[in-house]
Amino acid sequence: MKELIIRFYEELNDFLPAEMRKQDITVMLKGEIRIGELISLFDVPYEACDLVLCDGKSVDFDYVPGNNSRISVYPVFESFDISSISRLNNRPIRKIRFL
C-alpha cells in the first residue's frame, strides 16, 4: 500500500465535497498512480490546475509520486507569474482584465 497526502488550494476546493475542503487528504493506494490520475479521482479538472508540487518540487501530470509523498495542487495564479516554475503550462490559463 502507498500512502499519499494531497491538498487542494483556493477555488479548487469548490470541486470537493464539503468534508474534504481546505485540509490534507490522506489517500491509500495499491500500485502506481500518476499525479493527473490522482487529481482526477477528486473530479478536479486539469484545466483548473496551474501548479502541482510533490514534496516541494514542481511536477507535471505524468509524475508518479513515491510513498508518503505530499502533493499540493494550486489553481491559476493571478498576481504572480509562475511560468518559470510550473511544469503544467507554458502560459497563464486566464487573461486578467480590469473593467
Short mmCIF file of C-alpha atoms in Angstrom, two decimals:
data_model
loop_
_atom_site.label_atom_id
_atom_site.label_comp_id
_atom_site.label_asym_id
_atom_site.label_seq_id
_atom_site.Cartn_x
_atom_site.Cartn_y
_atom_site.Cartn_z
CA MET A 1 0.00 0.00 0.00
CA LYS A 2 1.12 3.52 -0.82
CA GLU A 3 0.07 6.45 1.36
CA LEU A 4 -0.14 9.92 -0.16
CA ILE A 5 -1.25 13.25 1.26
CA ILE A 6 -2.91 15.66 -1.16
CA ARG A 7 -4.26 19.15 -0.59
CA PHE A 8 -6.16 21.41 -2.96
CA TYR A 9 -5.93 25.17 -2.56
CA GLU A 10 -8.31 28.11 -3.01
CA GLU A 11 -11.05 27.67 -5.63
CA LEU A 12 -10.04 24.08 -6.38
CA ASN A 13 -11.85 23.27 -3.13
CA ASP A 14 -15.12 24.07 -4.91
CA PHE A 15 -14.82 20.71 -6.73
CA LEU A 16 -14.53 18.75 -3.48
CA PRO A 17 -17.18 17.53 -1.04
CA ALA A 18 -17.50 19.89 1.94
CA GLU A 19 -15.80 17.46 4.34
CA MET A 20 -12.61 17.41 2.21
CA ARG A 21 -12.18 21.14 1.63
CA LYS A 22 -9.22 23.17 2.90
CA GLN A 23 -7.41 20.27 4.54
CA ASP A 24 -4.91 17.49 3.95
CA ILE A 25 -6.50 14.37 2.47
CA THR A 26 -4.78 11.03 3.11
CA VAL A 27 -5.09 8.57 0.24
CA MET A 28 -4.19 4.87 0.44
CA LEU A 29 -3.48 3.23 -2.93
CA LYS A 30 -2.29 -0.06 -4.30
CA GLY A 31 0.28 0.23 -7.07
CA GLU A 32 1.48 3.26 -9.01
CA ILE A 33 -0.58 6.30 -9.93
CA ARG A 34 0.26 9.43 -11.91
CA ILE A 35 -0.44 12.84 -10.40
CA GLY A 36 -3.02 13.57 -13.12
CA GLU A 37 -4.90 10.36 -12.33
CA LEU A 38 -4.83 11.18 -8.62
CA ILE A 39 -6.26 14.66 -9.24
CA SER A 40 -8.98 13.13 -11.45
CA LEU A 41 -10.08 10.89 -8.58
CA PHE A 42 -11.32 14.07 -6.90
CA ASP A 43 -13.11 15.36 -10.03
CA VAL A 44 -10.82 18.39 -10.24
CA PRO A 45 -10.32 19.31 -13.94
CA TYR A 46 -6.75 19.62 -15.23
CA GLU A 47 -7.57 22.99 -16.77
CA ALA A 48 -8.18 24.46 -13.32
CA CYS A 49 -4.69 23.48 -12.07
CA ASP A 50 -1.74 25.81 -12.60
CA LEU A 51 0.89 24.33 -10.28
CA VAL A 52 1.40 20.91 -8.70
CA LEU A 53 4.09 20.36 -6.10
CA CYS A 54 5.19 16.93 -4.94
CA ASP A 55 7.35 17.16 -1.83
CA GLY A 56 8.01 20.80 -2.68
CA LYS A 57 9.10 20.18 -6.29
CA SER A 58 7.08 21.28 -9.32
CA VAL A 59 5.89 18.24 -11.30
CA ASP A 60 3.68 17.52 -14.30
CA PHE A 61 0.59 15.32 -14.57
CA ASP A 62 2.65 12.28 -15.63
CA TYR A 63 4.79 12.28 -12.48
CA VAL A 64 4.48 9.18 -10.25
CA PRO A 65 4.79 10.10 -6.56
CA GLY A 66 6.56 7.85 -4.06
CA ASN A 67 5.19 6.51 -0.80
CA ASN A 68 4.46 9.17 1.84
CA SER A 69 4.62 11.98 -0.74
CA ARG A 70 2.87 15.28 -0.05
CA ILE A 71 1.08 16.75 -3.07
CA SER A 72 -0.12 20.36 -3.23
CA VAL A 73 -2.40 21.41 -6.09
CA TYR A 74 -2.85 25.12 -6.84
CA PRO A 75 -5.27 26.96 -9.13
CA VAL A 76 -4.40 29.73 -11.57
CA PHE A 77 -2.14 32.35 -10.04
CA GLU A 78 -3.44 35.79 -10.89
CA SER A 79 -0.96 38.02 -9.05
CA PHE A 80 2.26 36.12 -9.69
CA ASP A 81 3.93 34.84 -12.83
CA ILE A 82 4.84 31.22 -12.06
CA SER A 83 5.62 30.20 -15.64
CA SER A 84 9.29 29.63 -14.79
CA ILE A 85 8.49 27.04 -12.10
CA SER A 86 5.24 25.41 -13.22
CA ARG A 87 5.58 22.19 -15.19
CA LEU A 88 1.95 22.24 -16.35
CA ASN A 89 1.51 25.11 -18.79
CA ASN A 90 3.67 27.33 -20.95
CA ARG A 91 1.41 30.34 -20.45
CA PRO A 92 -1.17 31.56 -17.95
CA ILE A 93 -4.59 29.96 -18.32
CA ARG A 94 -6.57 33.16 -17.87
CA LYS A 95 -6.18 36.65 -19.21
CA ILE A 96 -6.78 39.16 -16.48
CA ARG A 97 -8.78 42.22 -17.49
CA PHE A 98 -9.98 45.17 -15.48
CA LEU A 99 -13.35 46.73 -16.06
#
